[in-house]
Short mmCIF file of C-alpha atoms in Angstrom, two decimals:
data_model
loop_
_atom_site.label_atom_id
_atom_site.label_comp_id
_atom_site.label_asym_id
_atom_site.label_seq_id
_atom_site.Cartn_x
_atom_site.Cartn_y
_atom_site.Cartn_z
CA MET A 1 39.19 2.77 12.84
CA HIS A 2 38.98 6.24 11.28
CA ALA A 3 37.96 7.77 14.61
CA ARG A 4 40.70 5.98 16.55
CA LEU A 5 43.40 6.88 14.05
CA LEU A 6 42.36 10.53 14.23
CA GLU A 7 43.12 10.39 17.96
CA ASP A 8 46.69 9.17 17.33
CA ARG A 9 48.83 12.27 17.74
CA SER A 10 51.95 10.50 16.44
CA LEU A 11 50.48 10.24 12.92
CA ASP A 12 50.71 13.05 10.42
CA ALA A 13 47.79 13.50 8.04
CA ALA A 14 49.51 11.91 5.03
CA THR A 15 50.51 8.76 6.93
CA ARG A 16 47.07 8.38 8.47
CA GLN A 17 45.36 8.75 5.10
CA ALA A 18 47.70 6.19 3.52
CA ILE A 19 46.97 3.67 6.29
CA GLU A 20 43.22 4.27 6.04
CA ALA A 21 43.30 3.79 2.27
CA ALA A 22 45.15 0.49 2.66
CA LEU A 23 42.69 -0.66 5.34
CA LYS A 24 39.70 0.22 3.18
CA GLU A 25 41.08 -1.84 0.32
CA LYS A 26 42.04 -4.84 2.46
CA PHE A 27 38.89 -4.87 4.60
CA ALA A 28 36.45 -4.21 1.75
CA ASN A 29 34.37 -7.32 2.46
CA TYR A 30 34.41 -6.69 6.22
CA ALA A 31 33.62 -2.98 6.17
CA PHE A 32 30.15 -3.39 7.62
CA ASN A 33 31.12 -5.72 10.46
CA VAL A 34 29.82 -4.28 13.71
CA VAL A 35 32.21 -4.21 16.66
CA ASN A 36 30.55 -5.82 19.67
CA PRO A 37 31.04 -3.29 22.50
CA ASP A 38 31.12 -6.15 25.03
CA LYS A 39 33.73 -8.09 23.03
CA PRO A 40 35.80 -5.60 21.04
CA GLN A 41 38.90 -7.82 21.00
CA ASP A 42 39.03 -8.12 17.21
CA ALA A 43 39.10 -4.33 16.75
CA ARG A 44 41.59 -3.92 19.60
CA ALA A 45 43.92 -6.49 18.02
CA LEU A 46 43.72 -4.56 14.74
CA LEU A 47 44.56 -1.28 16.48
CA HIS A 48 47.53 -2.86 18.23
CA VAL A 49 48.91 -4.22 14.97
CA ILE A 50 48.47 -0.83 13.28
CA SER A 51 50.28 0.92 16.11
CA GLU A 52 53.21 -1.52 16.00
CA GLY A 53 53.42 -1.01 12.26
CA VAL A 54 53.57 2.76 12.74
CA LEU A 55 56.41 2.29 15.24
CA ASP A 56 58.33 0.16 12.76
CA ARG A 57 57.54 2.59 9.92
CA ALA A 58 56.09 -0.28 7.91
CA ASP A 59 54.48 0.26 4.52
CA PRO A 60 50.74 1.03 4.94
CA ARG A 61 49.80 -1.92 2.73
CA ARG A 62 51.86 -4.21 4.97
CA ILE A 63 50.17 -2.77 8.04
CA ALA A 64 46.78 -3.52 6.48
CA GLU A 65 47.80 -7.10 5.60
CA VAL A 66 49.06 -7.90 9.10
CA GLY A 67 46.06 -6.19 10.70
CA PHE A 68 43.69 -8.14 8.47
CA ALA A 69 45.29 -11.45 9.49
CA ALA A 70 45.06 -10.55 13.19
CA TYR A 71 41.46 -9.37 12.89
CA ARG A 72 40.34 -12.54 11.10
CA ALA A 73 42.14 -14.77 13.61
CA VAL A 74 40.30 -13.20 16.56
CA TRP A 75 37.05 -13.06 14.58
CA ARG A 76 37.35 -16.84 14.11
CA GLY A 77 37.66 -17.45 17.82
CA ALA A 78 41.41 -17.41 18.52
CA PRO A 79 42.32 -15.89 21.93
CA ALA A 80 43.00 -12.20 21.43
CA GLU A 81 45.72 -11.99 24.10
CA ALA A 82 47.81 -14.48 22.10
CA VAL A 83 46.93 -13.06 18.68
CA ASP A 84 48.11 -9.63 19.88
CA GLY A 85 51.68 -10.85 20.09
CA ILE A 86 51.76 -13.62 17.51
CA ALA A 87 50.33 -11.47 14.69
CA LEU A 88 53.36 -9.17 14.92
CA TYR A 89 55.42 -11.90 13.28
CA GLY A 90 53.58 -10.72 10.18
CA TYR A 91 56.03 -7.81 10.03
CA GLN A 92 58.83 -10.34 9.62
CA LYS A 93 57.16 -12.48 6.95
CA LYS A 94 53.74 -12.99 5.38
CA ILE A 95 51.60 -15.27 7.58
CA PRO A 96 48.07 -16.53 6.80
CA ALA A 97 45.30 -15.76 9.27
CA ASP A 98 44.64 -19.51 9.58
CA SER A 99 48.15 -20.07 10.93
CA ILE A 100 47.89 -17.17 13.40
CA ALA A 101 44.60 -18.62 14.65
CA ALA A 102 46.07 -22.14 14.89
CA TRP A 103 49.09 -20.90 16.85
CA ALA A 104 47.06 -18.71 19.21
CA SER A 105 44.55 -21.48 19.92
CA GLY A 106 47.43 -23.93 20.32
CA TYR A 107 49.05 -21.66 22.88
CA ARG A 108 45.81 -21.64 24.87
CA ASP A 109 45.43 -25.43 24.62
CA GLY A 110 49.01 -26.06 25.68
CA THR A 111 49.20 -23.66 28.60
CA GLU A 112 45.82 -24.75 29.96
CA ALA A 113 47.19 -28.31 30.00
CA GLY A 114 50.28 -27.22 31.95
CA VAL A 115 52.88 -26.56 29.24
CA PRO A 116 54.99 -23.51 30.30
CA GLY A 117 54.06 -20.44 28.28
CA GLU A 118 57.63 -19.88 27.07
CA VAL A 119 57.82 -23.46 25.74
CA MET A 120 54.58 -23.05 23.77
CA ALA A 121 55.72 -19.63 22.56
CA ASP A 122 59.00 -21.10 21.33
CA ALA A 123 57.12 -23.82 19.45
CA ILE A 124 55.09 -21.08 17.75
CA HIS A 125 58.25 -19.17 16.84
CA GLU A 126 59.78 -22.34 15.37
CA ALA A 127 56.60 -22.92 13.36
CA MET A 128 56.79 -19.37 12.02
CA ALA A 129 60.52 -19.26 11.34
CA ARG A 130 60.77 -22.75 9.79
CA ASN A 131 57.52 -22.79 7.82
CA TRP A 132 55.84 -25.70 9.56
CA SER A 133 52.43 -26.68 8.27
CA ASP A 134 49.55 -26.08 10.67
CA ALA A 135 49.18 -29.87 10.92
CA SER A 136 52.81 -30.19 12.05
CA PHE A 137 52.30 -27.51 14.68
CA ARG A 138 49.25 -29.30 16.04
CA THR A 139 51.24 -32.54 16.27
CA VAL A 140 53.91 -30.74 18.30
CA LYS A 141 51.28 -29.09 20.50
CA TRP A 142 49.60 -32.38 21.42
CA ALA A 143 52.99 -34.02 21.96
CA LEU A 144 53.79 -31.34 24.56
CA VAL A 145 50.42 -31.86 26.23
CA TYR A 146 51.02 -35.63 26.34
CA ALA A 147 54.42 -35.04 27.95
CA VAL A 148 52.79 -33.02 30.75
CA LYS A 149 50.21 -35.75 31.37
CA SER A 150 52.99 -38.35 31.44
CA GLY A 151 54.83 -36.49 34.17
CA TRP A 152 57.99 -35.90 32.15
CA ASP A 153 60.25 -32.87 32.57
CA ILE A 154 58.33 -30.69 30.14
CA ARG A 155 61.08 -28.14 29.55
CA LEU A 156 63.61 -30.89 28.80
CA TYR A 157 61.07 -32.70 26.62
CA GLY A 158 60.24 -29.46 24.78
CA ALA A 159 63.91 -28.89 23.99
CA TRP A 160 64.29 -32.46 22.68
CA LEU A 161 61.09 -32.15 20.62
CA LEU A 162 61.99 -28.82 19.02
CA ASP A 163 65.54 -30.05 18.40
CA GLY A 164 64.09 -33.11 16.67
CA MET A 165 61.84 -30.91 14.53
CA ARG A 166 64.85 -28.90 13.38
CA LYS A 167 66.56 -32.11 12.27
CA ASP A 168 63.49 -33.81 10.75
CA PRO A 169 60.80 -31.17 10.12
CA ALA A 170 58.93 -33.27 7.55
CA HIS A 171 58.05 -36.06 9.99
CA PRO A 172 56.68 -34.62 13.25
CA GLY A 173 54.81 -37.84 14.03
CA ALA A 174 58.00 -39.90 13.80
CA VAL A 175 59.90 -37.39 15.93
CA GLU A 176 57.19 -37.55 18.59
CA ALA A 177 57.04 -41.38 18.51
CA ARG A 178 60.78 -41.72 19.04
CA LEU A 179 60.74 -39.26 21.91
CA ARG A 180 57.75 -40.90 23.55
CA GLN A 181 59.64 -44.18 23.72
CA THR A 182 62.88 -42.51 24.87
CA PHE A 183 61.26 -40.54 27.69
CA ALA A 184 59.05 -43.45 28.79
CA GLU A 185 62.11 -45.70 29.09
CA ALA A 186 64.08 -43.02 30.93
CA LYS A 187 61.25 -42.57 33.43
CA ALA A 188 60.94 -46.33 33.96
CA GLN A 189 64.68 -46.57 34.62
CA ASN A 190 64.72 -43.36 36.73
CA VAL A 191 67.35 -41.84 34.42
CA ARG A 192 67.53 -38.16 33.52
CA LEU A 193 68.26 -37.52 29.88
CA PRO A 194 70.94 -34.93 29.01
CA GLU A 195 70.01 -31.55 27.61
CA PRO A 196 70.11 -31.46 23.78
CA GLU A 197 72.08 -28.97 21.73
CA TYR A 198 68.88 -27.04 21.01
CA LYS A 199 69.02 -23.36 21.86
CA GLY A 200 65.75 -21.49 21.80
CA ALA A 201 63.72 -18.78 23.49
CA PHE A 202 63.50 -20.62 26.82
CA GLN A 203 66.01 -22.21 29.18
CA VAL A 204 65.75 -25.90 30.05
CA SER A 205 67.11 -25.34 33.55
CA ALA A 206 64.94 -22.92 35.51
CA ALA A 207 66.77 -20.00 37.12
CA PRO A 208 66.94 -19.90 40.94
CA PRO A 209 64.06 -17.96 42.52
CA PRO A 210 64.76 -14.27 43.14
CA LYS A 211 65.42 -13.10 46.70
CA VAL A 212 62.90 -10.25 46.48
CA VAL A 213 59.49 -10.81 44.85
CA TRP A 214 56.89 -8.14 44.06
CA THR A 215 53.23 -9.10 44.23
CA PRO A 216 51.27 -6.71 41.98
CA ALA A 217 48.32 -4.75 43.28
CA ALA A 218 44.86 -5.79 42.15
CA LEU A 219 44.20 -4.04 38.85
CA PRO A 220 41.35 -1.49 39.09
CA GLN A 221 38.25 -2.44 37.15
CA ASP A 222 39.04 0.33 34.68
CA TRP A 223 42.79 -0.37 34.72
CA ARG A 224 43.15 0.99 31.17
CA ARG A 225 42.53 4.51 32.49
CA VAL A 226 43.12 4.36 36.26
CA VAL A 227 46.67 4.11 37.62
CA PRO A 228 46.95 1.06 39.93
CA PRO A 229 47.85 1.77 43.59
CA ALA A 230 51.30 0.88 44.91
CA PRO A 231 51.30 -2.65 46.36
CA PRO A 232 53.01 -3.45 49.69
CA GLN A 233 56.78 -3.15 49.40
CA PRO A 234 58.52 -6.51 49.86
CA PRO A 235 61.07 -6.76 52.69
CA GLN A 236 64.80 -6.29 52.00
CA LEU A 237 64.16 -4.27 48.85
CA PRO A 238 67.60 -3.16 47.58
CA GLU A 239 68.55 0.42 46.81
CA GLN A 240 68.91 1.47 43.17
CA PRO A 241 72.61 2.53 43.37
CA ARG A 242 73.58 -0.91 44.64
CA ILE A 243 71.88 -2.98 41.94
CA TRP A 244 72.04 -0.59 38.96
CA PRO A 245 75.48 -1.66 37.60
CA GLY A 246 74.35 -5.30 37.45
CA LEU A 247 70.89 -4.39 36.15
CA GLU A 248 72.30 -2.16 33.40
CA HIS A 249 74.68 -4.93 32.34
CA ALA A 250 71.79 -7.39 32.28
CA VAL A 251 69.42 -5.28 30.17
CA ARG A 252 72.14 -4.15 27.76
CA SER A 253 73.21 -7.75 27.23
CA TYR A 254 69.93 -8.27 25.37
CA LEU A 255 70.56 -5.52 22.79
CA GLY A 256 70.22 -7.09 19.35
CA THR A 257 68.20 -10.05 20.63
CA PRO A 258 65.40 -10.85 18.15
CA TYR A 259 61.76 -10.39 19.10
CA VAL A 260 60.08 -13.67 20.06
CA TRP A 261 56.61 -13.39 21.53
CA GLY A 262 56.74 -15.12 24.92
CA GLY A 263 60.52 -15.56 24.73
CA LEU A 264 62.74 -15.35 27.79
CA SER A 265 66.30 -15.84 26.57
CA HIS A 266 69.09 -14.22 24.57
CA ARG A 267 67.83 -16.24 21.59
CA GLY A 268 64.50 -14.40 21.62
CA ILE A 269 62.49 -12.20 23.96
CA ASP A 270 59.51 -9.81 24.12
CA CYS A 271 59.08 -6.48 25.91
CA SER A 272 57.84 -7.68 29.30
CA GLY A 273 60.12 -10.70 29.16
CA LEU A 274 63.06 -8.32 28.76
CA THR A 275 62.22 -6.31 31.87
CA MET A 276 61.36 -9.40 33.92
CA THR A 277 64.52 -11.37 33.08
CA SER A 278 66.76 -8.32 33.50
CA TYR A 279 65.45 -7.70 37.02
CA ARG A 280 65.58 -11.41 37.77
CA GLU A 281 69.34 -11.34 37.09
CA VAL A 282 69.72 -9.00 40.09
CA SER A 283 67.38 -11.27 42.12
CA ILE A 284 64.27 -9.07 41.97
CA GLY A 285 61.10 -10.80 40.84
CA ILE A 286 58.41 -8.89 38.93
CA PRO A 287 55.38 -10.28 37.07
CA ARG A 288 55.57 -11.64 33.52
CA VAL A 289 53.12 -9.42 31.64
CA SER A 290 53.28 -5.64 31.16
CA ARG A 291 49.89 -4.76 32.66
CA GLN A 292 50.80 -6.60 35.88
CA GLN A 293 54.22 -4.94 35.93
CA TYR A 294 52.29 -1.66 35.75
CA ALA A 295 50.60 -2.67 39.03
CA THR A 296 53.98 -3.40 40.67
CA GLY A 297 56.28 -1.01 42.52
CA SER A 298 55.63 2.68 43.14
CA PRO A 299 54.35 5.23 40.57
CA VAL A 300 57.04 7.74 39.53
CA PRO A 301 56.34 11.29 38.25
CA ALA A 302 57.83 12.04 34.84
CA ASN A 303 60.16 14.68 36.31
CA GLU A 304 61.62 12.22 38.84
CA LEU A 305 62.58 9.33 36.56
CA ARG A 306 65.87 7.56 37.11
CA GLU A 307 67.77 4.61 35.62
CA GLY A 308 66.06 1.27 36.14
CA ASP A 309 62.52 2.64 36.21
CA LEU A 310 59.98 0.71 34.16
CA ILE A 311 58.18 2.92 31.64
CA PHE A 312 54.83 1.97 30.14
CA PHE A 313 53.03 2.79 26.91
CA ASP A 314 49.61 2.38 25.36
CA THR A 315 50.41 1.19 21.85
CA SER A 316 46.90 -0.07 21.10
CA GLY A 317 44.51 2.56 22.47
CA ASN A 318 43.58 -0.01 25.10
CA GLY A 319 45.75 0.67 28.14
CA VAL A 320 49.17 -0.78 28.95
CA SER A 321 50.55 -2.87 26.10
CA HIS A 322 54.29 -2.11 26.05
CA VAL A 323 57.09 -1.68 28.58
CA GLY A 324 60.73 -0.66 28.54
CA MET A 325 63.50 0.17 31.02
CA LEU A 326 65.03 3.61 31.40
CA VAL A 327 68.83 3.48 31.06
CA ASP A 328 69.71 7.19 30.81
CA ALA A 329 67.39 9.53 32.70
CA ALA A 330 69.16 12.72 31.63
CA LYS A 331 68.74 11.92 27.93
CA GLY A 332 65.45 10.05 28.26
CA ARG A 333 66.83 6.87 26.69
CA PHE A 334 65.36 3.44 27.33
CA ILE A 335 65.73 -0.14 26.13
CA HIS A 336 62.77 -2.14 24.86
CA ALA A 337 61.90 -5.05 22.56
CA SER A 338 60.52 -4.02 19.16
CA SER A 339 58.52 -6.57 17.19
CA SER A 340 60.47 -5.90 13.99
CA HIS A 341 63.89 -4.81 15.21
CA GLY A 342 64.31 -6.84 18.39
CA VAL A 343 65.84 -5.30 21.51
CA VAL A 344 66.93 -1.74 20.80
CA GLU A 345 67.61 1.55 22.56
CA ALA A 346 65.16 4.39 21.94
CA GLU A 347 64.33 7.93 23.05
CA LEU A 348 61.39 8.73 25.27
CA ASP A 349 61.09 12.07 23.48
CA ASP A 350 60.37 10.32 20.17
CA ARG A 351 56.96 11.46 18.92
CA TYR A 352 55.61 7.90 18.83
CA PHE A 353 56.53 7.15 22.45
CA ARG A 354 55.78 10.63 23.76
CA THR A 355 52.18 10.43 22.58
CA ARG A 356 51.69 6.92 24.00
CA TYR A 357 53.45 7.28 27.35
CA LEU A 358 51.32 6.21 30.33
CA GLY A 359 53.62 6.35 33.32
CA ALA A 360 56.49 4.71 35.19
CA ARG A 361 56.96 2.39 38.16
CA ARG A 362 59.94 1.90 40.45
CA VAL A 363 60.65 -1.55 41.92
CA VAL A 364 63.74 -0.64 43.99
CA ARG A 365 64.38 1.88 46.74
#
């Protein structure tokens, strides 16, 4: 950690020393753990959490606490790709490592069974925001899995389930039992249930498919250091001047939206969700995750940036981990989703972003 923090040009000496002191104190009993070079996910998760804390100017002791929870969750076997995002909730409130591990493993269990990622992510956000016990979260997770196996509309069921948990959070088993009967009867009678009043980080009704869809290039084996090639340009790709007014309106409409890992709505969204949904509103489809977005469109030199370009950052010392959209090329201003502050406008010339900038891609003509 000392060596990696020394490489971070956005840190001044005093800040780096304060973070290292907090890490030494928090990780005292783990100080001699050896990072497995073939599976360094626990250390990478820690670095990502530290970097996000630096961006949010969090107290060094808080950075150490959140990093410790993330490290322990991965160390205990939770999937690192989920822990990376979920652990950042620790900058909103104190979260035990056991809960982070339960949520990350639950996300893996649910999505592998066919539950949409944004539905599982919203369940995790509800668990965090409303202080569910880990047992309650597991009940909700398996209820969602059962709904998939039963052939029910999983997005509609998820909305009903999370709405029921808001109304009766102390009895997840009873909520699930009532819904199981309701949805089973509706299926037997071939009746579609109405959408509940629940508003969360996913939409019950899926948006129409975009007219233009980018297929990302295959990521190079060393994609953390090698820029991916430009994939084939899809037909009928629109020109930037034609779609920019609508795209700017779309991305700016999310300003102030809270950060929800995996979220895709104005109730909660993450960085790659922001860029994907904004482009989707002008009928251009790009991949869901930032590293695949980095393999989409054409690379753009820094001196040729224009509004609408996707700009990518390495916030973890591990390749692409953050994305935003340029909204003012002359002033270098972009919009992105911050884990602590939600969707905000920032400056590319900021020391933090300048030292972590990787490149840009253009997905229009």
